[in-house]
PDB file of C-alpha atoms in Angstrom:
ATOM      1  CA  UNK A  90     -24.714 -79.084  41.015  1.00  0.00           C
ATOM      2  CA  UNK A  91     -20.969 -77.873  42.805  1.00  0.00           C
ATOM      3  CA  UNK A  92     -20.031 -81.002  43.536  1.00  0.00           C
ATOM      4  CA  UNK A  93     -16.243 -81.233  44.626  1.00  0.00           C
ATOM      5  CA  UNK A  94     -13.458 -83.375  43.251  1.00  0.00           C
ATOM      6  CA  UNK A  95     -10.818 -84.471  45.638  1.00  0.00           C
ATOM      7  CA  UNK A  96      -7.544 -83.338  44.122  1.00  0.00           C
ATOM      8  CA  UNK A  97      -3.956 -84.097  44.734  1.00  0.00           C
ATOM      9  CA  UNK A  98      -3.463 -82.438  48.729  1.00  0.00           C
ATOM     10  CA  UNK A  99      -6.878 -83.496  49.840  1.00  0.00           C
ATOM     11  CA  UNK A 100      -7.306 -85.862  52.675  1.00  0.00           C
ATOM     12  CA  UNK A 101      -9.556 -89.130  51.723  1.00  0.00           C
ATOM     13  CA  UNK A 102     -13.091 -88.469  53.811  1.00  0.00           C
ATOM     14  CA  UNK A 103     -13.733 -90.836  56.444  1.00  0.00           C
ATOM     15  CA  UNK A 104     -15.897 -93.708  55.247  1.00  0.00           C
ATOM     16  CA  UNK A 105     -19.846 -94.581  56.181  1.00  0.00           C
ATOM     17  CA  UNK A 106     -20.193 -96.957  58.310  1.00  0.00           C
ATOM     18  CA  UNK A 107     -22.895 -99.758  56.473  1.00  0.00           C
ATOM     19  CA  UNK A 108     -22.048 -97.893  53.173  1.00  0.00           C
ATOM     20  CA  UNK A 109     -20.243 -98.898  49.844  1.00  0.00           C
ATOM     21  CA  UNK A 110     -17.899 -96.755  49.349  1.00  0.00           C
ATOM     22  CA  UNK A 111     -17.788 -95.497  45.958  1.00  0.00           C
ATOM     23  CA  UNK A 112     -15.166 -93.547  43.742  1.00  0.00           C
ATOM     24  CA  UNK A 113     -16.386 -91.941  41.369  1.00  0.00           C
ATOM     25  CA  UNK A 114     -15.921 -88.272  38.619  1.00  0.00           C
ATOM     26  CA  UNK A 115     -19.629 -86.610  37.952  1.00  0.00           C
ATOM     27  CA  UNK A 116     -19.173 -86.508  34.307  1.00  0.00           C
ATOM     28  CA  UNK A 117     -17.674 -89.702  33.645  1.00  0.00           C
ATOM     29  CA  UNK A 118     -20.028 -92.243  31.734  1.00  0.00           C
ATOM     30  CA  UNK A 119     -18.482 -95.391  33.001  1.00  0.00           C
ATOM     31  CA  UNK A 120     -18.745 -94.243  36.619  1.00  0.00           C
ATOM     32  CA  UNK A 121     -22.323 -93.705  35.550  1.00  0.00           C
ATOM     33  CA  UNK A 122     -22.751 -96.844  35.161  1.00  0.00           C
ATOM     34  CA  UNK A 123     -22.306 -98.344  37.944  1.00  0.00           C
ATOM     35  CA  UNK A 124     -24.061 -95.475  39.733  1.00  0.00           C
ATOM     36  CA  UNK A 125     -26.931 -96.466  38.165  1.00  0.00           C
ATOM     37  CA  UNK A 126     -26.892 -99.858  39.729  1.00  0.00           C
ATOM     38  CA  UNK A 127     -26.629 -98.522  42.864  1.00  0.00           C
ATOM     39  CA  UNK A 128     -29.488 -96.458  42.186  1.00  0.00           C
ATOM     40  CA  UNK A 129     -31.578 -99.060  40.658  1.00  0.00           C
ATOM     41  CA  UNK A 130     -31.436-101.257  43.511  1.00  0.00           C
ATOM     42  CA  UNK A 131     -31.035 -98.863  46.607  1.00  0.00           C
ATOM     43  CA  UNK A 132     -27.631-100.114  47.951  1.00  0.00           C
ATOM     44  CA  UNK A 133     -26.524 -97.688  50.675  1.00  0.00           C
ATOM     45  CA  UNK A 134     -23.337 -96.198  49.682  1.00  0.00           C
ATOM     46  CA  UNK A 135     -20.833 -93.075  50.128  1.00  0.00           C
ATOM     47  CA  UNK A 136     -19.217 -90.997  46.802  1.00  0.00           C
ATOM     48  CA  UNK A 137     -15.912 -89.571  46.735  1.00  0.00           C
ATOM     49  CA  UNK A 138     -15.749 -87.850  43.382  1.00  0.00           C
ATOM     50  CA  UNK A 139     -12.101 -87.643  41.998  1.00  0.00           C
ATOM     51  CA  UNK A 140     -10.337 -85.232  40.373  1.00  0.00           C
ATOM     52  CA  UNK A 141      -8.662 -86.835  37.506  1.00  0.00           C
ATOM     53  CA  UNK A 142      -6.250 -84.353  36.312  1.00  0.00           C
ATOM     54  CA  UNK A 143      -5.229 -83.720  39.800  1.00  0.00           C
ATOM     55  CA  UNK A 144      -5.713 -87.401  41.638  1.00  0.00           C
ATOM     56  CA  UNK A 145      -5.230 -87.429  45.161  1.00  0.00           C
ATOM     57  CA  UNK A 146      -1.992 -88.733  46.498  1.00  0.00           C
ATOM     58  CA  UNK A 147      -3.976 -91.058  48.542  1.00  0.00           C
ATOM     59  CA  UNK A 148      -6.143 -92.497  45.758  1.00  0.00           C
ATOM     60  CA  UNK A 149      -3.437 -93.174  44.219  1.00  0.00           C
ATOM     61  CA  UNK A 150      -1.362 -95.155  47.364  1.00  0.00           C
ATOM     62  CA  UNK A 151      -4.519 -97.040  47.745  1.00  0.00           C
ATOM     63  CA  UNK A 152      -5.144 -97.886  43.994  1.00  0.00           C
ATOM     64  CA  UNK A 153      -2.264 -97.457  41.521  1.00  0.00           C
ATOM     65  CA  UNK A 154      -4.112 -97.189  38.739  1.00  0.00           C
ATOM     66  CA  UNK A 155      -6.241 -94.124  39.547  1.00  0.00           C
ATOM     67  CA  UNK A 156      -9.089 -95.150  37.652  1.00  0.00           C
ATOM     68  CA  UNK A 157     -12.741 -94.627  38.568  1.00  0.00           C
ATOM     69  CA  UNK A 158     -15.294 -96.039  38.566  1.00  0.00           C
ATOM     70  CA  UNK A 159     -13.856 -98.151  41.789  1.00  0.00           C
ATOM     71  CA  UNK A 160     -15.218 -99.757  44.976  1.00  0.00           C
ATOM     72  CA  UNK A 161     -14.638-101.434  48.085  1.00  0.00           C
ATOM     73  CA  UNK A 162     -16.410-104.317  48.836  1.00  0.00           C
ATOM     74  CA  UNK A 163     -14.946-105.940  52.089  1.00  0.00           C
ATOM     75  CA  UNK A 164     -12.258-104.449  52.282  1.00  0.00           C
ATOM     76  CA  UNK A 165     -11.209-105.363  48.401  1.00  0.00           C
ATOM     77  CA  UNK A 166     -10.580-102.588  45.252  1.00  0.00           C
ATOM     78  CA  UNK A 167     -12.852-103.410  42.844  1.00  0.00           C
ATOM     79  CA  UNK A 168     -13.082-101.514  39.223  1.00  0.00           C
ATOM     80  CA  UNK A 169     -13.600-101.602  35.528  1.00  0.00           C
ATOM     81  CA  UNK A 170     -17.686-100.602  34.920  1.00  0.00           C
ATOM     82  CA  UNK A 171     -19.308-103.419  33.637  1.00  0.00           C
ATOM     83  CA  UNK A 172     -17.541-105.858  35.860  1.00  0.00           C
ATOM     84  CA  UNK A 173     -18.640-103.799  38.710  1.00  0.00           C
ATOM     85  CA  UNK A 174     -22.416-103.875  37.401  1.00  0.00           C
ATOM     86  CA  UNK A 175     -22.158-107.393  37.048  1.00  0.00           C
ATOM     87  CA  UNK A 176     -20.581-107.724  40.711  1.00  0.00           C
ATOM     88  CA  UNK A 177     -23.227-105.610  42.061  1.00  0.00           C
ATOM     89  CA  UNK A 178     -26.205-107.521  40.553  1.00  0.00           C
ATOM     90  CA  UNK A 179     -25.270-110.571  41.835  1.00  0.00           C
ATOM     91  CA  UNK A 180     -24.941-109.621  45.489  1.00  0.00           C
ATOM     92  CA  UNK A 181     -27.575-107.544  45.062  1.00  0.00           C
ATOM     93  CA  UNK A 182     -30.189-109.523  43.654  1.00  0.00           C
ATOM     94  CA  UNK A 183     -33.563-107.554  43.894  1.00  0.00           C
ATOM     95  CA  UNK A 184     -34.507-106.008  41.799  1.00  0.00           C
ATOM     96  CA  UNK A 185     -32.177-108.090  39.119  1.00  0.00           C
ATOM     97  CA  UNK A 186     -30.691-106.223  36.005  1.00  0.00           C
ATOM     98  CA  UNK A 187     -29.693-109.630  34.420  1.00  0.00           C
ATOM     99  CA  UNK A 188     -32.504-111.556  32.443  1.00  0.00           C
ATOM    100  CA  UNK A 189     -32.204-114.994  33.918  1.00  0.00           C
ATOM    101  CA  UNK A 190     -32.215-116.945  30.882  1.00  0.00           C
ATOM    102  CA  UNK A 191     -28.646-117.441  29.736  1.00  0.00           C
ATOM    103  CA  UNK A 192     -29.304-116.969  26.660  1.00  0.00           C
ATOM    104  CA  UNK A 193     -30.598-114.191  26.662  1.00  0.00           C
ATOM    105  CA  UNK A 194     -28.096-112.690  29.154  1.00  0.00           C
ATOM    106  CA  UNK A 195     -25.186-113.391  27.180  1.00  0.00           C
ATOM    107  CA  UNK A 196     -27.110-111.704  23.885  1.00  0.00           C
ATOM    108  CA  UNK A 197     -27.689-108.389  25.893  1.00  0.00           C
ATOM    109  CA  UNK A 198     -24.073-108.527  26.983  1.00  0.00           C
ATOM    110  CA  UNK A 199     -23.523-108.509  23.270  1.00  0.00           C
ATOM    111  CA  UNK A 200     -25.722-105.679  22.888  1.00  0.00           C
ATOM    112  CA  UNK A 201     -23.490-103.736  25.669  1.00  0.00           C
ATOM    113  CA  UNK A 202     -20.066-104.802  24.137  1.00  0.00           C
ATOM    114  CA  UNK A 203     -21.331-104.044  20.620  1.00  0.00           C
ATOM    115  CA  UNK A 204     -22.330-100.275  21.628  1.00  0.00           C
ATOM    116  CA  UNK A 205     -18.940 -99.566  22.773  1.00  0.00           C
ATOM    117  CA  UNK A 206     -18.204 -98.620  18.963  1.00  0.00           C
ATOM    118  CA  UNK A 207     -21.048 -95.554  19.782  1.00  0.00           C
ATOM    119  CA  UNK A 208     -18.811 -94.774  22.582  1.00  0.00           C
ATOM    120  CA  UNK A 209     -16.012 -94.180  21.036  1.00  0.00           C
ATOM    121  CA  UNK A 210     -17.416 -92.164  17.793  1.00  0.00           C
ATOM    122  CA  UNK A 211     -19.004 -89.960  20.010  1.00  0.00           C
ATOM    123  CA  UNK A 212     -15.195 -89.405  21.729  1.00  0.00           C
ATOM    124  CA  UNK A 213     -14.173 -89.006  18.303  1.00  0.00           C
ATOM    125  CA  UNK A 214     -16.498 -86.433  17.807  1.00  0.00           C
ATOM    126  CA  UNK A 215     -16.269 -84.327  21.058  1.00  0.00           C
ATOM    127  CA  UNK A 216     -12.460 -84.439  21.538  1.00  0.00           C
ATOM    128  CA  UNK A 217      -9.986 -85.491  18.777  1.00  0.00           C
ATOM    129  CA  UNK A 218     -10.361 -82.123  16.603  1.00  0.00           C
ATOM    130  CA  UNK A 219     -10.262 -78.839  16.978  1.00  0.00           C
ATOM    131  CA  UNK A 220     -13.650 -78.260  15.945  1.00  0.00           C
ATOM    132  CA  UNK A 221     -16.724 -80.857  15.130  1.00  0.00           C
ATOM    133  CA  UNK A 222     -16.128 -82.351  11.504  1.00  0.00           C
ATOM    134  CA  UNK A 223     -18.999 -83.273   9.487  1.00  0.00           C
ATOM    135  CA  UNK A 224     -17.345 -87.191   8.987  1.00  0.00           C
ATOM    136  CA  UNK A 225     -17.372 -88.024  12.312  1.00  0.00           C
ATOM    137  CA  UNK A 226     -20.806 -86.870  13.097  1.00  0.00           C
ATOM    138  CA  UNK A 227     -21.836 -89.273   9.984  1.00  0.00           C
ATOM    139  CA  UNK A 228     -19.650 -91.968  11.982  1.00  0.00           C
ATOM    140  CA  UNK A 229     -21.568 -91.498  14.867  1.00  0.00           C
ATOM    141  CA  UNK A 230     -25.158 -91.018  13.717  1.00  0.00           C
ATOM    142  CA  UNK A 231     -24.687 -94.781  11.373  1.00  0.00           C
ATOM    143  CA  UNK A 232     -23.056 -96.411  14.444  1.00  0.00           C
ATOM    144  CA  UNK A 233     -26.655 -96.029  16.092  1.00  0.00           C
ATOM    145  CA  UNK A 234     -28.376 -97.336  13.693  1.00  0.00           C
ATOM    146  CA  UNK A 235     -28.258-100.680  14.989  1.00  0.00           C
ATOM    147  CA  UNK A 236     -29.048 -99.997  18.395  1.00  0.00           C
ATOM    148  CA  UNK A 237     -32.199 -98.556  16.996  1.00  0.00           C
ATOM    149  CA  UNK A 238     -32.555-101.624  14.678  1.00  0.00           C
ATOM    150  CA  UNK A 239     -32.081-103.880  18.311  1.00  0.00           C
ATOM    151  CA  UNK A 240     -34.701-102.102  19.684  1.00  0.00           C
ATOM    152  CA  UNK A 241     -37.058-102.594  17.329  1.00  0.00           C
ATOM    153  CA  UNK A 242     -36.457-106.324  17.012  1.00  0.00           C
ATOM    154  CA  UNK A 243     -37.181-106.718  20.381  1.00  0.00           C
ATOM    155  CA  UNK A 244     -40.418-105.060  19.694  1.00  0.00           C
ATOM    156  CA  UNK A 245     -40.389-103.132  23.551  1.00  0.00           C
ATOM    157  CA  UNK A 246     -40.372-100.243  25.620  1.00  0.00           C
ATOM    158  CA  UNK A 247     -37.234-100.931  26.991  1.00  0.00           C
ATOM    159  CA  UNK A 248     -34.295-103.295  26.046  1.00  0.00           C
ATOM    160  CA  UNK A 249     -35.381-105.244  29.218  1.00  0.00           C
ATOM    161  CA  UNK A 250     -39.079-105.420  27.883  1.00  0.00           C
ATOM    162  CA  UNK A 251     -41.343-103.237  29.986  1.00  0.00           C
ATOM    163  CA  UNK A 252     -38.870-101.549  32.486  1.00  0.00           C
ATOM    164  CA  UNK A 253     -34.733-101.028  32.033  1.00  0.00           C
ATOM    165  CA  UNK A 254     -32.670-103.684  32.585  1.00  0.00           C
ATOM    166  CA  UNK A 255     -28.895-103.787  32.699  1.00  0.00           C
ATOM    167  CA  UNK A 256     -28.507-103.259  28.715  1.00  0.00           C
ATOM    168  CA  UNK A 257     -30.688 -99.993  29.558  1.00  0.00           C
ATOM    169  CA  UNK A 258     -28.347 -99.069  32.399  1.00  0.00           C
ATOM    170  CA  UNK A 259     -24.900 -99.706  30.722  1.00  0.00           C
ATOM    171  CA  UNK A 260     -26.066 -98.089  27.334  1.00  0.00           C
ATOM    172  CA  UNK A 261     -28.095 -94.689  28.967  1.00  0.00           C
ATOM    173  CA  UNK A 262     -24.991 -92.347  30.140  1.00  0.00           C
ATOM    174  CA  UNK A 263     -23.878 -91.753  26.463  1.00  0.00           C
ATOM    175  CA  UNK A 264     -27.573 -91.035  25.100  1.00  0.00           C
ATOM    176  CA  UNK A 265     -27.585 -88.297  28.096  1.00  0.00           C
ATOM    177  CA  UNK A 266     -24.320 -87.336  26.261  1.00  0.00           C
ATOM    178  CA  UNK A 267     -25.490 -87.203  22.639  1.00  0.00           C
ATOM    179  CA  UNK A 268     -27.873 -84.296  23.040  1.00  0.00           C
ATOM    180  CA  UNK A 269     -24.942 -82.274  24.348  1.00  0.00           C
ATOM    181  CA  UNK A 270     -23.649 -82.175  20.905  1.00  0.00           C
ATOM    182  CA  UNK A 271     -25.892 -79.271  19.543  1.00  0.00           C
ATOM    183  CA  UNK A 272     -25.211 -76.484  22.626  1.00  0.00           C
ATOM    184  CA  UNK A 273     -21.434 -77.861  22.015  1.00  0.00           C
ATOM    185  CA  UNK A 274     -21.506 -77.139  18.407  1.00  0.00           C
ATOM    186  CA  UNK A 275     -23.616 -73.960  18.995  1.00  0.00           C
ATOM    187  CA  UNK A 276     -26.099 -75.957  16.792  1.00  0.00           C
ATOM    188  CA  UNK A 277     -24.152 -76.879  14.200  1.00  0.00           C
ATOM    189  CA  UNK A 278     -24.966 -80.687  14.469  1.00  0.00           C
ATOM    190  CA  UNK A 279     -28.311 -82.135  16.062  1.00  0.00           C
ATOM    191  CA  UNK A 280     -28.886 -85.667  15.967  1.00  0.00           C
ATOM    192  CA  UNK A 281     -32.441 -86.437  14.306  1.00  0.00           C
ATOM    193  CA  UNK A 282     -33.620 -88.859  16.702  1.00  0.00           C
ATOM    194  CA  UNK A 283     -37.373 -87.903  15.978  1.00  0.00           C
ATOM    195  CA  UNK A 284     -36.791 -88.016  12.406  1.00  0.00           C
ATOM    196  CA  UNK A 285     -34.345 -91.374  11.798  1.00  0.00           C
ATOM    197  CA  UNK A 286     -34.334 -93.322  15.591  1.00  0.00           C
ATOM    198  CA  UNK A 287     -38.095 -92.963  16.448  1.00  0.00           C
ATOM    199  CA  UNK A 288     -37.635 -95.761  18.814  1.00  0.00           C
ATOM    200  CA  UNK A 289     -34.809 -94.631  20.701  1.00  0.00           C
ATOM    201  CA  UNK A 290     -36.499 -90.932  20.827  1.00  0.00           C
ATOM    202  CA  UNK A 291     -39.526 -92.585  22.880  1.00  0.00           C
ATOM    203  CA  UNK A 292     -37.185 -94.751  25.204  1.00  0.00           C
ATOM    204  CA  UNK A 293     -34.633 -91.653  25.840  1.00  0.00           C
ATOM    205  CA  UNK A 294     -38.212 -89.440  26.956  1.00  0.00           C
ATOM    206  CA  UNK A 295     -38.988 -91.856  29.437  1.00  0.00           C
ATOM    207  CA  UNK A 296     -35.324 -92.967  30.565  1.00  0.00           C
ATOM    208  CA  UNK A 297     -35.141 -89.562  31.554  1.00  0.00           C
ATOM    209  CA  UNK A 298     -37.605 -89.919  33.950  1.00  0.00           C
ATOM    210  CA  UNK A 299     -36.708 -93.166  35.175  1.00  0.00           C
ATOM    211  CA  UNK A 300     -36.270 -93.323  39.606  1.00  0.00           C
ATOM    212  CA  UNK A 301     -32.535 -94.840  38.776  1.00  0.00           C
ATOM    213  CA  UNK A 302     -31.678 -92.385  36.240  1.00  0.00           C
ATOM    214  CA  UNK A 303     -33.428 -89.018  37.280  1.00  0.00           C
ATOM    215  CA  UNK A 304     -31.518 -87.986  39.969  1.00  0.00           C
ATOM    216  CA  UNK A 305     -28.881 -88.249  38.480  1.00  0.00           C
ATOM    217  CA  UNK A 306     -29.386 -86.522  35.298  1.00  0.00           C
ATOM    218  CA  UNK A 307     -27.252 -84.039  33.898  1.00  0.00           C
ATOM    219  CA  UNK A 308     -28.694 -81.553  31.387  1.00  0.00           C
ATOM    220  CA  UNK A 309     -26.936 -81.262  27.592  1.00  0.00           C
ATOM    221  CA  UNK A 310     -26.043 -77.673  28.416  1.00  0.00           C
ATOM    222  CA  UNK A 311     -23.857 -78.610  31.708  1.00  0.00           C
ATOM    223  CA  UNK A 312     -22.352 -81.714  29.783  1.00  0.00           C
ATOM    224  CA  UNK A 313     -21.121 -79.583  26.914  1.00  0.00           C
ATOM    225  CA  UNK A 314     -19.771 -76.796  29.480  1.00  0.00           C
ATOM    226  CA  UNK A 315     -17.451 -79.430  30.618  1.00  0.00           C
ATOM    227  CA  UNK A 316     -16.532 -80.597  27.028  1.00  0.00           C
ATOM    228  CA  UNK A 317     -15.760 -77.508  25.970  1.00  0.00           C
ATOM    229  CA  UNK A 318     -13.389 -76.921  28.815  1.00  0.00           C
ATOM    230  CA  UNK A 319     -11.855 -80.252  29.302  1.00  0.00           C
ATOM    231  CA  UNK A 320     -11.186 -80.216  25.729  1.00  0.00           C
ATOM    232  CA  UNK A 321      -9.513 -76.369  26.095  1.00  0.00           C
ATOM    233  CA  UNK A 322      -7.259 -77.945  28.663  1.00  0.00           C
ATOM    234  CA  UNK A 323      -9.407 -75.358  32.031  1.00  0.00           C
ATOM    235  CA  UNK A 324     -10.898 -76.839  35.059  1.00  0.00           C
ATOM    236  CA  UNK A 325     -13.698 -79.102  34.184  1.00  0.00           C
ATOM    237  CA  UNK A 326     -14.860 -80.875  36.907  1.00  0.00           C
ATOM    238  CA  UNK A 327     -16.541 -79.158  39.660  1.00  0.00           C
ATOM    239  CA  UNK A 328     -19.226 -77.396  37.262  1.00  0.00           C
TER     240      UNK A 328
END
């Protein structure tokens, strides 16, 4: 993959002309997000992947907070993931992410704000100890149960119906995540999809090979390398 994060004496890269530019870090899920968008619906843009231990001076004179994922959209900073989704689906309307029933677009935005809580047990897990402790896998493991219950209510392929949608989209970039636990823990803990989510086992096998999501796929081995050293304080960025 070698892809290079700017760092703090770099020199921003002159923008595309007729491109988006985009500000993004490889191995960040949020940023993943909105990637994904882009993908989905084939908007031209230009990446400039950040190094966020090390931000470039001229990130940061351009947008104080240093965060990423970010954008400029004539000539404005735009950030913060699912407001960016949201931004992009609505100037971007083909193909839409959104259901167009209200309803039901303000349920899968519940759906997307309840699954933060899986977001931040799997955090938990990966980075707040030393090594992986057995209660915080439990933590993580229950807090999917109701995604796999959701699922299953909605009685489809995908939380969209037959294709991904935006709940799909927002939700995928920690699922690529949770199979990185087992080469992290040297197979200490393995999630039993097959065994407890069966539902969530056939929708991860063919999110994988989805035309948004694909190319952009990073295997469980290469997402624990950089747990392992972002979490031992080394260079974890430009794996």
């Amino acid at each position: 993959m070698a892809i290079k994060h700017l760092s703090k004496d770099s020199v921003e890269p002159p923008k595309v002309p007729g491109s988006l530019r985009f500000y993004s870090m490889r191995f960040c899920p949020y940023a993943q997000r909105v990637q994904l968008v882009l993908n989905a619906k084939g908007i031209l843009h230009d990446t400039v992947f950040i190094n966020l231990s090390d931000k470039p001076e001229w990130f940061l004179n351009i947008f104080s907070a240093g965060k990423v994922p970010a954008l400029i959209y004539e000539n404005k900073f735009l950030s913060e993931s699912l407001l960016l989704a949201d931004f992009l689906d609505e100037q971007y309307p083909e193909p839409p992410l959104h259901d167009n029933n209200p309803l039901q677009k303000i349920l899968d935005k519940l759906v997307i704000e309840s699954f933060g809580k899986v977001g931040t047990a799997f955090y938990k897990l990966m980075m707040t100890t030393k090594e992986i402790e057995k209660n915080n896998f439990d933590e993580l493991v229950n807090s999917l149960i109701p995604i796999e219950t959701e699922l299953a209510e909605r009685g489809s392929t995908f939380f969209g119906g037959n294709k991904p949608s935006m709940v799909d989209y927002m939700i995928w970039p920690w699922f690529e995540r949770l199979d990185a636990i087992n080469p992290f823990s040297h197979g200490a803990f393995v999630i039993p999809f097959e065994s407890k989510f069966p539902r969530l086992t056939k929708w991860k096998s063919l999110m994988i090979v989805d035309n948004a999501v694909a190319p952009y796929y990073i295997t469980p081995e290469k997402h624990a390398e950089h747990f392992t050293k972002r979490k031992a304080g080394l260079p974890a960025y430009d794996i």
